[in-house]
Amino acid sequence: DAKTTQPTSMDCAEGRAANLPCNHSTISGNEYVYWYRQIHSQGPQYIIHGLKNNETNEMASLIITEDRKSSTLILPHATLRDTAVYYCIVRDGGATNKLIFGTGTLLAVQP
Amino acid sequence: SAVISQKPSRDICQRGTSLTIQCQVDSQVTMMFWYRQQPGQSLTLIATANQGSEATYESGFVIDKFPISRPNLTFSTLTVSNMSPEDSSIYLCSVRHLLNRETQYFGPGTRLLVL
């Protein structure tokens, strides 16, 4: 079973920030939070990951709560090309651990 | 990042036949995986392709149906055997890089339709 819970779908206006929530209440101390997205008809694309601290890269920011039981992916200025299914995944940091996908959130960016 | 190519990109096959999908990476990677994505569904891990040894299959997937090879650090194949319409899916190759084991990358997928 997936270790994360995400809303099935969300809408966001173009140019506005998109905030995608994820609950992972059973996360353990050595597990990272990963975010991927899948644009229609393409393979999943890595976005960002974190363990405890908030992270930011050129694509997005990841905010992890202090108790690590939930996180939020922030796309600061959503564009139409950000319309995709966004997957929040919890994975052990070990080299052999597997990436297991849940159902994700379909983000629809509206013009 | 790793650049991953898959062949074929798509195919239409008759039931009872087999199809071999190739995955080529532009650099040496430590781990290679095969996923399946059925229509309208999320990704499901089929197996981990191990270099020089038998693949490690997830629950519900068996070697006779999905034989996998990985002869070196940059190449793997997945065969879908004795196909039925239920095998119609997107099959995706995924890798973890030798130098960046925390991040996993995905190929573009192979779209398979079985009639």
Coordinates of N, CA, C and O in Angstrom, one line a residue, chain B residues 14-71:
Chain B
Q14 N -0.5 -8.9 -31.7 CA -1.6 -9.9 -31.6 C -1.5 -10.7 -30.3 O -0.4 -11.0 -29.9
R15 N -2.6 -11.1 -29.8 CA -2.6 -12.0 -28.6 C -1.8 -13.3 -28.9 O -1.8 -13.8 -30.0
G16 N -1.1 -13.7 -27.8 CA -0.4 -15.0 -28.0 C 1.1 -14.7 -28.4 O 1.9 -15.7 -28.3
T17 N 1.4 -13.6 -28.9 CA 2.7 -13.3 -29.3 C 3.5 -12.6 -28.1 O 3.0 -12.4 -27.1
S18 N 4.8 -12.4 -28.4 CA 5.7 -11.8 -27.4 C 6.3 -10.6 -28.0 O 6.6 -10.5 -29.2
L19 N 6.7 -9.6 -27.1 CA 7.3 -8.4 -27.5 C 8.5 -8.1 -26.5 O 8.3 -8.2 -25.3
T20 N 9.7 -7.8 -27.1 CA 10.8 -7.4 -26.3 C 11.0 -5.9 -26.4 O 11.1 -5.3 -27.5
I21 N 11.1 -5.3 -25.2 CA 11.3 -3.8 -25.1 C 12.7 -3.6 -24.7 O 13.2 -4.2 -23.7
Q22 N 13.4 -2.7 -25.3 CA 14.8 -2.4 -25.0 C 14.9 -1.0 -24.3 O 14.1 -0.1 -24.6
C23 N 15.8 -0.9 -23.3 CA 16.0 0.3 -22.6 C 17.5 0.6 -22.6 O 18.3 -0.3 -22.2
Q24 N 17.9 1.7 -23.1 CA 19.3 2.1 -23.2 C 19.5 3.4 -22.5 O 18.8 4.4 -22.7
V25 N 20.6 3.5 -21.7 CA 20.9 4.7 -20.9 C 22.2 5.2 -21.4 O 23.1 4.4 -21.8
D26 N 22.4 6.5 -21.3 CA 23.6 7.2 -21.9 C 24.7 7.2 -21.0 O 25.8 7.6 -21.3
S27 N 24.6 6.6 -19.7 CA 25.7 6.6 -18.8 C 25.5 5.4 -17.9 O 24.4 4.8 -17.8
Q28 N 26.5 5.0 -17.1 CA 26.4 3.8 -16.3 C 25.5 4.1 -15.1 O 25.6 5.2 -14.4
V29 N 24.6 3.2 -14.8 CA 23.6 3.4 -13.7 C 23.7 2.2 -12.8 O 24.1 1.1 -13.2
T30 N 23.4 2.5 -11.6 CA 23.5 1.5 -10.6 C 22.3 0.5 -10.6 O 22.5 -0.7 -10.3
M31 N 21.1 1.0 -10.8 CA 20.0 0.2 -10.7 C 19.0 0.5 -11.9 O 18.9 1.7 -12.3
M32 N 18.4 -0.5 -12.4 CA 17.4 -0.3 -13.5 C 16.1 -1.0 -13.0 O 16.2 -2.1 -12.4
F33 N 15.0 -0.4 -13.4 CA 13.7 -0.9 -13.0 C 12.8 -0.9 -14.2 O 12.9 -0.1 -15.1
W34 N 11.8 -1.8 -14.1 CA 10.7 -1.8 -15.1 C 9.4 -1.6 -14.4 O 9.1 -2.3 -13.4
Y35 N 8.6 -0.6 -15.0 CA 7.3 -0.3 -14.4 C 6.2 -0.6 -15.5 O 6.5 -0.5 -16.7
R36 N 5.0 -0.8 -15.1 CA 3.9 -0.9 -16.0 C 2.8 0.2 -15.6 O 2.6 0.4 -14.4
Q37 N 2.2 0.8 -16.6 CA 1.1 1.8 -16.3 C -0.1 1.4 -17.1 O -0.1 1.7 -18.3
Q38 N -1.0 0.8 -16.5 CA -2.2 0.4 -17.3 C -3.1 1.7 -17.5 O -2.9 2.7 -16.8
P39 N -4.0 1.6 -18.5 CA -4.7 2.8 -18.9 C -5.4 3.4 -17.7 O -6.2 2.8 -17.0
G40 N -5.2 4.7 -17.5 CA -5.8 5.5 -16.5 C -5.3 5.2 -15.1 O -5.9 5.7 -14.1
Q41 N -4.3 4.4 -14.9 CA -3.8 4.0 -13.6 C -2.4 4.6 -13.3 O -1.8 5.3 -14.2
S42 N -2.0 4.4 -12.1 CA -0.7 4.9 -11.7 C 0.4 3.8 -12.1 O 0.0 2.8 -12.7
L43 N 1.6 4.1 -11.8 CA 2.7 3.2 -12.1 C 2.8 2.0 -11.1 O 2.7 2.3 -9.9
T44 N 3.0 0.8 -11.6 CA 3.3 -0.3 -10.8 C 4.6 -0.9 -11.1 O 4.9 -1.2 -12.3
L45 N 5.4 -1.2 -10.1 CA 6.8 -1.7 -10.3 C 6.6 -3.2 -10.6 O 6.0 -4.0 -9.9
I46 N 7.3 -3.6 -11.8 CA 7.3 -5.0 -12.2 C 8.5 -5.7 -11.5 O 8.3 -6.7 -10.9
A47 N 9.7 -5.1 -11.7 CA 10.9 -5.8 -11.2 C 12.0 -4.9 -11.2 O 12.0 -3.8 -11.9
T48 N 13.1 -5.3 -10.5 CA 14.4 -4.7 -10.5 C 15.3 -5.5 -11.4 O 15.4 -6.7 -11.2
A49 N 15.9 -4.9 -12.4 CA 16.8 -5.6 -13.3 C 18.2 -5.6 -12.7 O 18.8 -4.6 -12.5
N50 N 18.7 -6.8 -12.4 CA 20.0 -6.9 -11.8 C 21.1 -7.3 -12.8 O 20.8 -8.3 -13.6
Q51 N 22.2 -6.6 -12.8 CA 23.2 -7.0 -13.8 C 23.8 -8.3 -13.5 O 24.3 -8.6 -12.4
G52 N 23.8 -9.2 -14.5 CA 24.5 -10.5 -14.4 C 23.8 -11.5 -13.5 O 24.3 -12.6 -13.3
S53 N 22.6 -11.2 -13.1 CA 21.8 -12.2 -12.3 C 20.3 -12.0 -12.6 O 19.9 -11.1 -13.3
E54 N 19.5 -12.9 -12.1 CA 18.1 -12.9 -12.3 C 17.5 -11.6 -11.7 O 17.8 -11.1 -10.7
A55 N 16.4 -11.1 -12.4 CA 15.7 -9.9 -11.9 C 15.0 -10.3 -10.6 O 14.6 -11.4 -10.4
T56 N 14.7 -9.2 -9.9 CA 13.9 -9.4 -8.6 C 12.5 -8.9 -8.9 O 12.3 -7.7 -9.2
Y57 N 11.5 -9.8 -8.9 CA 10.1 -9.5 -9.3 C 9.3 -9.1 -8.1 O 9.4 -9.6 -7.0
E58 N 8.4 -8.2 -8.3 CA 7.4 -7.8 -7.3 C 6.3 -8.8 -7.3 O 6.1 -9.6 -8.2
S59 N 5.5 -8.7 -6.2 CA 4.4 -9.6 -6.0 C 3.4 -9.4 -7.2 O 3.1 -8.3 -7.6
G60 N 3.0 -10.6 -7.8 CA 2.1 -10.5 -8.9 C 2.7 -10.6 -10.2 O 2.0 -10.7 -11.3
F61 N 4.0 -10.5 -10.3 CA 4.8 -10.6 -11.6 C 5.7 -11.7 -11.5 O 6.4 -11.9 -10.5
V62 N 5.8 -12.5 -12.6 CA 6.7 -13.7 -12.6 C 7.6 -13.7 -13.9 O 7.3 -13.1 -14.9
I63 N 8.7 -14.4 -13.7 CA 9.7 -14.4 -14.8 C 9.2 -15.0 -16.1 O 9.6 -14.5 -17.1
D64 N 8.4 -16.0 -16.0 CA 7.9 -16.6 -17.2 C 7.1 -15.6 -18.1 O 7.1 -15.7 -19.3
K65 N 6.4 -14.7 -17.5 CA 5.5 -13.8 -18.2 C 6.3 -12.5 -18.6 O 6.1 -12.0 -19.6
F66 N 7.3 -12.1 -17.7 CA 8.0 -10.9 -18.0 C 9.5 -11.2 -17.8 O 10.2 -10.6 -16.9
P67 N 10.1 -12.0 -18.7 CA 11.6 -12.2 -18.6 C 12.3 -10.9 -18.8 O 12.0 -10.1 -19.7
I68 N 13.4 -10.7 -18.0 CA 14.2 -9.5 -18.0 C 15.6 -9.8 -18.2 O 16.1 -10.8 -17.5
S69 N 16.3 -9.1 -19.0 CA 17.8 -9.2 -19.0 C 18.5 -7.9 -18.7 O 17.9 -6.8 -19.0
R70 N 19.7 -8.0 -18.2 CA 20.5 -6.8 -18.0 C 22.0 -7.2 -18.2 O 22.6 -7.5 -17.2
P71 N 22.5 -7.2 -19.4 CA 23.8 -7.7 -19.6 C 24.9 -6.7 -19.2 O 26.0 -7.2 -19.0

